[in-house]
Structure formats: C-alpha cells, structure tokens
Amino acid sequence: MKQIRTEIIGVGTELLLGQIANTNAQWISEKLAKNGFNVFHHAVVGDNLQRVINQFTHSESRSDIIIVTGGLGPTEDDMTREAFQQISNLEMVEHKPSMDKIETFFRKRESVMTANNRRQARVFKGAEAIENEVGMAPGMIVQHQHATWIFLPGVPREMKQMVEHRVIPHLKQQTGLQTVIKSAMLRFVGIGESTLEDQLKDIIQKQHNPTIAPLAQNEGVAIRVTAKASDDNEANQLIEKTKQEILSVAGAYFYGSDEETLPERVFSLLKTQGKMIAAAESLTGGMFTDRLISLEGASKVCSGGIVCYDAKVKENVLKVSPDTIKKQGTVSEQCAREMAENVCTLMDVEVGISFTGVAGPDYSENNPPGTVFIGVAQKGKETFVKKFIFQGDRDIIRNRSVIKGFELLWNLLKIA
C-alpha cells in the first residue's frame, strides 16, 4: 500500500517574523497523527505571491495531501487563492452561502461592508466548500492533479472547527485509512541523552513498530514511543510492551509519562508520605517555591520559603552562623547545610531544601559562575549537600539548579 504523504503550509509574513508562533501546524499534525496520517513536511511562506506560487508548486511535486492555513482574508496581502489559481488555472466563483453570511454580519452590526470583503466568499469552481461556523471565510477541499488541497483560515478557532468537523472525516473516507498513530512520552532525569541512548541501543536498533526517539527536554530526557495500529487499544498494547522493555534497562531514571512534570512527581510523593517542605533560596530567588506552589493543592505539602539573596538575610532571618559566612562564605557546603537545616526548623516542616551559588556573570567569593550548592535536610536524618557546576547564562544556571533540586528530592522520596 502506498504511503500517503501529507504536508502543512502556513501562509503569513507574521509567522516568518516571529510575531506569532505557527501553532496551527502543530495542532493539525497532532490531529492527523491520531488518525493515521503521516506528516512529511511543514512549510511557512510569507505574503508574497511569487513565493507562495513557488512553495505550492514544490509541495505539489512531493505530497499527496496539502493543507494550507492562512491567506484567505479580505485584504490584498491575502493571496492564497490567487497563488493556487496560478498553478491550477481553476476558475474562482462566489460561494453564495458564505456571501450571504458575510452580508448578514455587516447588516446586523449596521456597518458598511467594503467591497474587498467579497474576496472572502470566493471558492474554486468544483471545490467542496467548508462552512466557517465561527468566522466568515469558508475553507475548501480541491482535487488537482494527483493531490488533495485543503485551504483553511489562519484563525485557530476557525481552522480547528473545520479540521475536526469536515477535514478529518473527509480524508478518512477518501483514503479508507483505518489506522491510528499514537505516542507516549517516557520521562527520565539524572541521565544524559547520549548515555540513555547508549543504554537503549539494543532496543533502538531493533525498533520497527513502535518507533523510539530520544529527545532532550528542559527537565531531563524524554523517550518518545510511537505506535501505528488499527485502533487505540492495539496501539496502547504495543506502546506498553516497548515501555516495559525500556524501563527494564533504564527504569532507575524514569519519573513519569506524557505530560507529567518533575515538580508534580515530587508533590505527589510529599503528599503521599504526609510531609511538608520549605525552601531557603539564594541564587534561585524563589523559583523552586514558585514551581511547587503553582500546583493545585500545594498548601498540603509546602509551608513556604525564605528568599535570602543577601548575606545579612541569611544571617539575621535564616540564622546562618556569622562564623560560617565569614570563614567559608555564602557559596559553600556549610552555608547550604545550615540554610537547609534552619529553614526546616524555622518553618517546622519535615523537609528543608536550600540553594546557594553563583549565577554569574561574575565570580563570587572566588567561585566561578555556575557553582551551586544544594542542601536537603530531613527531621531525624542526616543532612546532605551536593555541589554542582552548571554551564550557561544566569537564567539557565538558576533553572538547572531548581530542576536538580527537584531531582534530588525525587530520588530521596521515592525510596522513603
């Protein structure tokens, strides 16, 4: 059976300028994948007639289904129809139901409809028009040469309605495709992408269905497992089997699936174990506490935190020993230890965590940027402090410190 090649084109200079993100392509790709369609290409082209023509010509040479979003509005820079007419020579006609809707829109608002609004009601002769239930410009499905062309508005709410109500059903009926493509994300922390891939090389080398792809993420590494099957149940079974193979090798680093985050996993462990946590934050400036308390129900696990950026706050509020600050400095193992222990005592919680270090760009206390100490104290247990050297700018160093703090807590709590 021939593989169906699908392509998505976004039309609009604003996409190229970065003024808006091309979320349409992402959303459409996800919907197509769930219904078994492989998207081979994404393309973005600005509002220039010749460039749009060139892109359409190139896309037609390589794809079976071409979905175009944007460029169907009333203004002169909306030229999707004009570009396609140049390569197809198809006649454009006014779609009366859409024109009636546009005229009614202006009449109800007692405003004058300018002539250019008639542009929005134009469709290609013989095309299957797609009613715009939440806007004005209709979409359309056109067969030309070997390809199916689908033209959709760029406004997300208008596009989504058309894709779900008309486009997906049409494509499934047209192709007879009875498959689904489903993915699961397995999330790991405490192991690098290259190391994880090396550990899984035997599984990856024999992959076929499902396929396996390592992906670097903000919170560690993810493995995407993608299965193609006749239905959701079969896809889930294929994914689960591969997941268990992966976890048999790298399960020690696995913390969650799909959209689960590391803060959520730590939150869940704290809640299950009935423990409260508080944080003493210097270089992170409250970032750790913010991520924890942004979760619903955080008051059950987090009593608060102390932002102690200045040495005087560490000494006067957090009660870090003046002798420690004088002799060892604020960027030291001993300072991190006292910060964690003291916030645990002051807040009367079971777990205290501390962050102190140098975010940069300059040295501090003879420590280079990226030097970070994280301490974790528990009532009735020995406090531990870990030193790290992170690379990057201030934001990256601070963010990595917070993630590492959650990683340390996850490793600690999951064996409690």
Short mmCIF file of C-alpha atoms in Angstrom, two decimals:
data_model
loop_
_atom_site.label_atom_id
_atom_site.label_comp_id
_atom_site.label_asym_id
_atom_site.label_seq_id
_atom_site.Cartn_x
_atom_site.Cartn_y
_atom_site.Cartn_z
CA MET A 1 0.00 0.00 0.00
CA LYS A 2 1.36 3.41 -0.99
CA GLN A 3 2.25 5.67 1.92
CA ILE A 4 0.20 8.86 1.96
CA ARG A 5 2.43 11.92 2.15
CA THR A 6 0.88 14.89 3.95
CA GLU A 7 2.20 18.44 4.09
CA ILE A 8 1.14 21.54 6.02
CA ILE A 9 1.83 25.06 4.74
CA GLY A 10 1.38 28.20 6.82
CA VAL A 11 0.94 31.42 4.83
CA GLY A 12 1.74 34.71 6.54
CA THR A 13 4.72 37.02 6.92
CA GLU A 14 3.91 37.36 10.63
CA LEU A 15 4.93 33.72 11.06
CA LEU A 16 8.34 34.35 9.50
CA LEU A 17 8.88 37.48 11.59
CA GLY A 18 8.19 35.52 14.78
CA GLN A 19 5.30 37.79 15.68
CA ILE A 20 3.10 34.74 16.19
CA ALA A 21 4.00 31.07 16.59
CA ASN A 22 2.88 28.55 14.00
CA THR A 23 0.69 26.65 16.44
CA ASN A 24 -1.71 25.71 13.64
CA ALA A 25 0.79 23.28 12.11
CA GLN A 26 1.48 21.66 15.47
CA TRP A 27 -2.21 21.19 16.22
CA ILE A 28 -3.06 19.86 12.76
CA SER A 29 -0.11 17.45 12.85
CA GLU A 30 -1.29 16.04 16.15
CA LYS A 31 -4.83 15.54 14.84
CA LEU A 32 -3.58 13.89 11.65
CA ALA A 33 -1.24 11.57 13.53
CA LYS A 34 -4.03 10.39 15.79
CA ASN A 35 -5.93 9.40 12.67
CA GLY A 36 -3.05 7.59 10.98
CA PHE A 37 -1.79 10.26 8.57
CA ASN A 38 1.96 10.79 8.28
CA VAL A 39 3.01 14.44 8.02
CA PHE A 40 6.21 14.58 5.95
CA HIS A 41 6.72 18.34 5.72
CA HIS A 42 5.94 21.67 7.38
CA ALA A 43 6.47 24.87 5.39
CA VAL A 44 5.95 28.57 6.08
CA VAL A 45 5.87 31.22 3.37
CA GLY A 46 5.36 34.99 3.56
CA ASP A 47 2.70 37.12 1.90
CA ASN A 48 4.40 37.33 -1.48
CA LEU A 49 2.55 36.00 -4.49
CA GLN A 50 5.50 34.53 -6.36
CA ARG A 51 6.94 32.89 -3.23
CA VAL A 52 3.57 31.34 -2.41
CA ILE A 53 3.32 30.06 -6.00
CA ASN A 54 6.82 28.59 -5.77
CA GLN A 55 6.00 26.88 -2.49
CA PHE A 56 2.73 25.46 -3.80
CA THR A 57 4.49 24.12 -6.91
CA HIS A 58 7.19 22.47 -4.81
CA SER A 59 4.67 21.00 -2.36
CA GLU A 60 2.54 19.57 -5.15
CA SER A 61 5.57 17.74 -6.54
CA ARG A 62 6.13 15.81 -3.32
CA SER A 63 2.89 15.48 -1.36
CA ASP A 64 -0.49 13.75 -1.70
CA ILE A 65 -2.41 15.87 0.79
CA ILE A 66 -1.55 19.57 1.16
CA ILE A 67 -3.18 21.58 3.92
CA VAL A 68 -2.79 25.35 3.69
CA THR A 69 -3.68 27.71 6.54
CA GLY A 70 -3.93 31.48 6.21
CA GLY A 71 -4.22 33.95 3.35
CA LEU A 72 -8.00 33.66 2.86
CA GLY A 73 -8.94 37.05 4.31
CA PRO A 74 -10.26 40.20 2.60
CA THR A 75 -7.06 42.23 2.16
CA GLU A 76 -4.62 42.45 -0.73
CA ASP A 77 -1.92 40.51 1.16
CA ASP A 78 -4.29 37.52 1.48
CA MET A 79 -3.20 35.76 -1.69
CA THR A 80 -3.55 32.03 -1.08
CA ARG A 81 -6.40 31.69 -3.62
CA GLU A 82 -4.56 33.76 -6.23
CA ALA A 83 -1.40 31.66 -5.90
CA PHE A 84 -3.27 28.38 -6.27
CA GLN A 85 -5.18 29.72 -9.26
CA GLN A 86 -1.85 30.44 -10.95
CA ILE A 87 -0.75 26.80 -10.72
CA SER A 88 -4.16 25.19 -11.30
CA ASN A 89 -5.92 27.56 -13.77
CA LEU A 90 -9.15 26.83 -11.89
CA GLU A 91 -11.91 29.42 -12.06
CA MET A 92 -12.96 31.19 -8.87
CA VAL A 93 -16.64 31.74 -8.13
CA GLU A 94 -18.55 33.39 -5.33
CA HIS A 95 -19.91 30.94 -2.74
CA LYS A 96 -23.41 32.28 -2.15
CA PRO A 97 -23.99 30.81 1.37
CA SER A 98 -20.74 32.40 2.56
CA MET A 99 -21.53 35.72 0.86
CA ASP A 100 -24.97 35.76 2.47
CA LYS A 101 -23.35 35.15 5.84
CA ILE A 102 -20.87 38.00 5.34
CA GLU A 103 -23.59 40.44 4.29
CA THR A 104 -25.75 39.44 7.25
CA PHE A 105 -22.80 40.00 9.59
CA PHE A 106 -22.41 43.63 8.48
CA ARG A 107 -26.14 44.28 8.30
CA LYS A 108 -26.71 43.13 11.89
CA ARG A 109 -23.97 45.47 13.06
CA GLU A 110 -25.33 48.30 10.98
CA SER A 111 -21.93 48.86 9.39
CA VAL A 112 -20.92 49.30 5.78
CA MET A 113 -19.36 46.29 4.08
CA THR A 114 -16.39 47.28 1.96
CA ALA A 115 -16.03 45.67 -1.46
CA ASN A 116 -12.92 43.72 -0.51
CA ASN A 117 -14.96 41.58 1.90
CA ARG A 118 -16.42 39.80 -1.13
CA ARG A 119 -12.96 38.25 -1.61
CA GLN A 120 -13.57 36.05 1.41
CA ALA A 121 -16.52 34.28 -0.23
CA ARG A 122 -14.59 33.13 -3.30
CA VAL A 123 -14.02 29.42 -3.84
CA PHE A 124 -12.69 27.40 -6.75
CA LYS A 125 -15.27 26.05 -9.16
CA GLY A 126 -15.92 22.41 -8.32
CA ALA A 127 -14.35 22.68 -4.86
CA GLU A 128 -16.05 21.30 -1.78
CA ALA A 129 -16.69 24.36 0.37
CA ILE A 130 -16.28 24.05 4.13
CA GLU A 131 -18.65 26.24 6.12
CA ASN A 132 -16.96 28.56 8.58
CA GLU A 133 -19.16 28.16 11.65
CA VAL A 134 -17.28 30.71 13.78
CA GLY A 135 -15.99 33.18 11.16
CA MET A 136 -16.60 34.33 7.61
CA ALA A 137 -14.15 32.95 5.03
CA PRO A 138 -15.07 29.38 4.01
CA GLY A 139 -12.49 26.66 3.70
CA MET A 140 -12.36 24.36 0.71
CA ILE A 141 -11.19 20.97 -0.50
CA VAL A 142 -9.90 20.82 -4.06
CA GLN A 143 -8.66 17.89 -6.12
CA HIS A 144 -5.92 18.94 -8.52
CA GLN A 145 -3.60 16.64 -10.43
CA HIS A 146 -2.72 13.82 -8.01
CA ALA A 147 -3.08 15.90 -4.83
CA THR A 148 -5.84 16.84 -2.42
CA TRP A 149 -5.59 20.53 -1.47
CA ILE A 150 -7.29 21.77 1.67
CA PHE A 151 -7.47 25.52 2.26
CA LEU A 152 -8.28 26.74 5.78
CA PRO A 153 -8.40 30.12 7.54
CA GLY A 154 -5.40 31.02 9.68
CA VAL A 155 -7.51 31.97 12.71
CA PRO A 156 -7.04 28.97 15.03
CA ARG A 157 -10.63 28.65 16.27
CA GLU A 158 -11.94 28.73 12.68
CA MET A 159 -9.33 26.28 11.43
CA LYS A 160 -9.87 23.80 14.29
CA GLN A 161 -13.63 23.67 13.75
CA MET A 162 -13.13 22.85 10.08
CA VAL A 163 -10.46 20.21 10.68
CA GLU A 164 -12.48 18.33 13.28
CA HIS A 165 -15.90 18.58 11.61
CA ARG A 166 -15.02 18.23 7.94
CA VAL A 167 -11.37 17.69 7.05
CA ILE A 168 -10.56 14.59 9.11
CA PRO A 169 -13.83 12.80 8.17
CA HIS A 170 -13.28 13.68 4.50
CA LEU A 171 -9.69 12.40 4.45
CA LYS A 172 -10.57 9.16 6.22
CA GLN A 173 -13.41 8.49 3.80
CA GLN A 174 -11.29 9.44 0.78
CA THR A 175 -8.28 7.31 1.72
CA GLY A 176 -10.04 4.48 3.53
CA LEU A 177 -7.31 4.77 6.15
CA GLN A 178 -8.23 2.76 9.24
CA THR A 179 -5.15 3.28 11.37
CA VAL A 180 -4.11 5.45 14.29
CA ILE A 181 -0.70 6.77 15.22
CA LYS A 182 -0.23 7.15 18.94
CA SER A 183 2.72 8.31 21.01
CA ALA A 184 3.73 8.14 24.64
CA MET A 185 6.48 10.16 26.28
CA LEU A 186 8.64 8.45 28.89
CA ARG A 187 10.48 10.99 31.04
CA PHE A 188 13.87 10.46 32.67
CA VAL A 189 16.11 12.60 34.85
CA GLY A 190 19.65 12.21 36.16
CA ILE A 191 20.95 10.73 32.92
CA GLY A 192 22.16 12.43 29.74
CA GLU A 193 20.57 11.93 26.34
CA SER A 194 23.64 10.23 24.84
CA THR A 195 24.07 7.91 27.84
CA LEU A 196 20.41 6.92 27.82
CA GLU A 197 20.53 6.27 24.09
CA ASP A 198 23.63 4.12 24.54
CA GLN A 199 21.94 2.06 27.26
CA LEU A 200 18.92 1.54 24.99
CA LYS A 201 20.85 0.92 21.77
CA ASP A 202 19.83 -2.74 21.50
CA ILE A 203 16.15 -1.83 21.80
CA ILE A 204 16.50 1.13 19.44
CA GLN A 205 18.35 -0.89 16.79
CA LYS A 206 15.59 -3.47 16.55
CA GLN A 207 12.75 -0.92 16.59
CA HIS A 208 10.08 -1.10 13.92
CA ASN A 209 6.65 -0.59 15.41
CA PRO A 210 6.67 1.13 17.84
CA THR A 211 9.50 3.50 16.94
CA ILE A 212 11.71 5.00 19.66
CA ALA A 213 13.21 8.51 19.67
CA PRO A 214 15.27 10.12 22.49
CA LEU A 215 14.57 13.84 22.97
CA ALA A 216 16.42 16.35 25.15
CA GLN A 217 13.98 18.21 27.41
CA ASN A 218 14.12 21.03 29.92
CA GLU A 219 13.54 18.54 32.74
CA GLY A 220 15.93 15.75 31.75
CA VAL A 221 15.45 13.47 28.76
CA ALA A 222 12.34 12.02 27.14
CA ILE A 223 11.86 8.90 25.06
CA ARG A 224 9.01 9.14 22.56
CA VAL A 225 7.46 5.77 21.77
CA THR A 226 5.20 5.90 18.70
CA ALA A 227 2.97 3.04 17.57
CA LYS A 228 0.89 2.63 14.44
CA ALA A 229 -2.10 0.33 14.81
CA SER A 230 -5.65 -0.35 13.73
CA ASP A 231 -7.12 1.19 16.89
CA ASP A 232 -6.21 2.83 20.20
CA ASN A 233 -6.28 -0.43 22.13
CA GLU A 234 -3.76 -2.15 19.87
CA ALA A 235 -1.54 0.97 19.88
CA ASN A 236 -1.62 1.11 23.68
CA GLN A 237 -0.59 -2.54 23.92
CA LEU A 238 2.34 -2.02 21.55
CA ILE A 239 3.48 1.06 23.48
CA GLU A 240 3.18 -0.66 26.86
CA LYS A 241 5.27 -3.62 25.73
CA THR A 242 8.06 -1.35 24.49
CA LYS A 243 7.79 0.82 27.59
CA GLN A 244 8.44 -2.17 29.82
CA GLU A 245 11.49 -3.13 27.73
CA ILE A 246 12.88 0.38 28.13
CA LEU A 247 12.19 0.51 31.87
CA SER A 248 13.88 -2.86 32.39
CA VAL A 249 17.09 -1.13 31.27
CA ALA A 250 16.70 2.49 32.45
CA GLY A 251 13.89 2.36 34.98
CA ALA A 252 16.06 3.85 37.74
CA TYR A 253 15.94 7.22 35.98
CA PHE A 254 12.27 7.14 34.97
CA TYR A 255 10.00 9.61 36.76
CA GLY A 256 6.84 9.94 34.69
CA SER A 257 4.92 9.67 31.44
CA ASP A 258 3.41 12.03 28.89
CA GLU A 259 2.74 15.44 30.45
CA GLU A 260 3.88 14.59 33.99
CA THR A 261 6.48 17.01 35.36
CA LEU A 262 9.17 16.51 37.96
CA PRO A 263 7.60 19.04 40.36
CA GLU A 264 4.32 17.13 40.08
CA ARG A 265 6.05 13.85 40.94
CA VAL A 266 7.76 15.42 43.97
CA PHE A 267 4.47 16.97 45.02
CA SER A 268 2.77 13.58 44.79
CA LEU A 269 5.45 11.84 46.87
CA LEU A 270 5.36 14.53 49.56
CA LYS A 271 1.58 14.34 49.73
CA THR A 272 1.52 10.53 49.86
CA GLN A 273 4.10 10.49 52.64
CA GLY A 274 2.40 13.30 54.56
CA LYS A 275 5.48 15.52 54.55
CA MET A 276 5.77 19.29 54.38
CA ILE A 277 8.67 21.10 52.73
CA ALA A 278 10.14 24.60 52.93
CA ALA A 279 12.91 26.19 50.89
CA ALA A 280 15.76 28.59 51.59
CA GLU A 281 16.66 30.17 48.27
CA SER A 282 19.59 32.41 47.47
CA LEU A 283 20.55 32.30 43.78
CA THR A 284 17.18 30.78 42.75
CA GLY A 285 15.29 33.69 44.30
CA GLY A 286 12.06 31.80 44.98
CA MET A 287 11.91 29.84 41.71
CA PHE A 288 11.76 26.46 43.46
CA THR A 289 8.94 27.53 45.76
CA ASP A 290 7.08 29.14 42.88
CA ARG A 291 7.10 25.94 40.81
CA LEU A 292 5.84 23.92 43.75
CA ILE A 293 3.09 26.25 44.87
CA SER A 294 1.86 26.72 41.28
CA LEU A 295 0.46 23.19 41.58
CA GLU A 296 -3.10 22.82 42.79
CA GLY A 297 -3.24 21.72 46.43
CA ALA A 298 0.34 22.83 47.16
CA SER A 299 -0.61 24.08 50.62
CA LYS A 300 -0.76 20.42 51.68
CA VAL A 301 2.96 19.95 51.03
CA CYS A 302 4.64 23.38 51.09
CA SER A 303 4.56 25.79 54.01
CA GLY A 304 6.58 28.48 52.24
CA GLY A 305 10.13 29.64 51.76
CA ILE A 306 12.72 32.27 52.56
CA VAL A 307 14.45 34.19 49.79
CA CYS A 308 17.83 35.03 51.29
CA TYR A 309 19.81 36.59 48.47
CA ASP A 310 21.85 38.90 50.71
CA ALA A 311 24.26 37.59 53.34
CA LYS A 312 22.55 39.70 56.04
CA VAL A 313 19.24 37.95 55.34
CA LYS A 314 20.96 34.57 55.63
CA GLU A 315 22.39 35.63 58.98
CA ASN A 316 19.57 37.66 60.52
CA VAL A 317 16.48 35.88 59.16
CA LEU A 318 17.66 32.36 58.38
CA LYS A 319 20.10 32.30 61.32
CA VAL A 320 23.10 31.07 59.36
CA SER A 321 26.15 31.32 61.62
CA PRO A 322 28.15 34.56 61.15
CA ASP A 323 31.26 32.44 61.59
CA THR A 324 30.24 30.26 58.62
CA ILE A 325 29.66 33.30 56.43
CA LYS A 326 32.93 34.91 57.46
CA LYS A 327 35.20 31.87 57.19
CA GLN A 328 33.58 29.71 54.48
CA GLY A 329 31.41 32.18 52.61
CA THR A 330 27.80 32.09 51.49
CA VAL A 331 28.71 29.90 48.50
CA SER A 332 29.83 26.89 50.48
CA GLU A 333 28.76 23.44 51.58
CA GLN A 334 28.44 24.54 55.21
CA CYS A 335 26.25 27.52 54.35
CA ALA A 336 23.94 25.34 52.24
CA ARG A 337 23.78 22.83 55.10
CA GLU A 338 22.76 25.43 57.67
CA MET A 339 20.29 27.02 55.28
CA ALA A 340 18.51 23.69 54.73
CA GLU A 341 18.52 22.72 58.41
CA ASN A 342 17.45 26.16 59.64
CA VAL A 343 14.56 26.58 57.22
CA CYS A 344 13.39 23.12 58.25
CA THR A 345 13.43 24.20 61.91
CA LEU A 346 12.04 27.72 61.41
CA MET A 347 9.16 26.50 59.26
CA ASP A 348 8.59 23.38 61.40
CA VAL A 349 8.50 21.02 58.41
CA GLU A 350 9.78 17.52 57.68
CA VAL A 351 11.97 18.54 54.71
CA GLY A 352 14.07 21.63 54.06
CA ILE A 353 15.92 22.40 50.83
CA SER A 354 18.47 25.13 50.16
CA PHE A 355 20.03 26.73 47.10
CA THR A 356 23.13 28.90 47.18
CA GLY A 357 25.66 29.63 44.47
CA VAL A 358 26.85 31.91 41.70
CA ALA A 359 24.51 32.61 38.80
CA GLY A 360 27.00 34.92 37.11
CA PRO A 361 28.16 36.55 35.03
CA ASP A 362 30.94 37.42 37.51
CA TYR A 363 32.84 35.36 40.08
CA SER A 364 31.64 35.50 43.68
CA GLU A 365 33.78 34.61 46.69
CA ASN A 366 36.37 33.20 44.23
CA ASN A 367 33.77 30.80 42.83
CA PRO A 368 33.14 30.76 39.08
CA PRO A 369 29.63 31.25 37.64
CA GLY A 370 27.68 28.01 37.71
CA THR A 371 28.96 26.92 41.14
CA VAL A 372 25.90 25.73 43.06
CA PHE A 373 25.34 24.02 46.40
CA ILE A 374 22.02 22.35 47.15
CA GLY A 375 21.26 21.07 50.62
CA VAL A 376 18.45 18.79 51.78
CA ALA A 377 17.60 18.39 55.46
CA GLN A 378 15.09 15.97 57.00
CA LYS A 379 13.93 15.77 60.57
CA GLY A 380 15.72 12.95 62.35
CA LYS A 381 18.04 12.24 59.42
CA GLU A 382 21.45 13.37 58.29
CA THR A 383 21.55 16.44 56.07
CA PHE A 384 23.31 16.11 52.72
CA VAL A 385 24.73 18.77 50.44
CA LYS A 386 25.66 18.37 46.79
CA LYS A 387 27.92 20.64 44.75
CA PHE A 388 27.30 21.21 41.05
CA ILE A 389 28.96 23.16 38.25
CA PHE A 390 26.37 24.24 35.69
CA GLN A 391 27.08 25.84 32.32
CA GLY A 392 25.08 28.64 30.73
CA ASP A 393 23.82 32.14 31.41
CA ARG A 394 22.14 33.33 34.61
CA ASP A 395 18.69 32.05 33.67
CA ILE A 396 19.98 28.63 32.60
CA ILE A 397 22.05 28.20 35.76
CA ARG A 398 19.15 29.18 38.01
CA ASN A 399 16.72 26.95 36.12
CA ARG A 400 19.08 23.96 36.20
CA SER A 401 19.55 24.46 39.92
CA VAL A 402 15.81 24.25 40.51
CA ILE A 403 15.47 21.14 38.34
CA LYS A 404 18.39 19.50 40.13
CA GLY A 405 16.74 20.29 43.46
CA PHE A 406 13.57 18.51 42.37
CA GLU A 407 15.67 15.60 41.10
CA LEU A 408 17.43 15.23 44.47
CA LEU A 409 14.08 15.28 46.27
CA TRP A 410 12.57 12.75 43.86
CA ASN A 411 15.46 10.33 44.37
CA LEU A 412 15.22 10.81 48.15
CA LEU A 413 11.46 10.49 48.49
CA LYS A 414 10.88 7.59 46.11
CA ILE A 415 12.86 5.27 48.41
CA ALA A 416 11.43 6.66 51.65
#
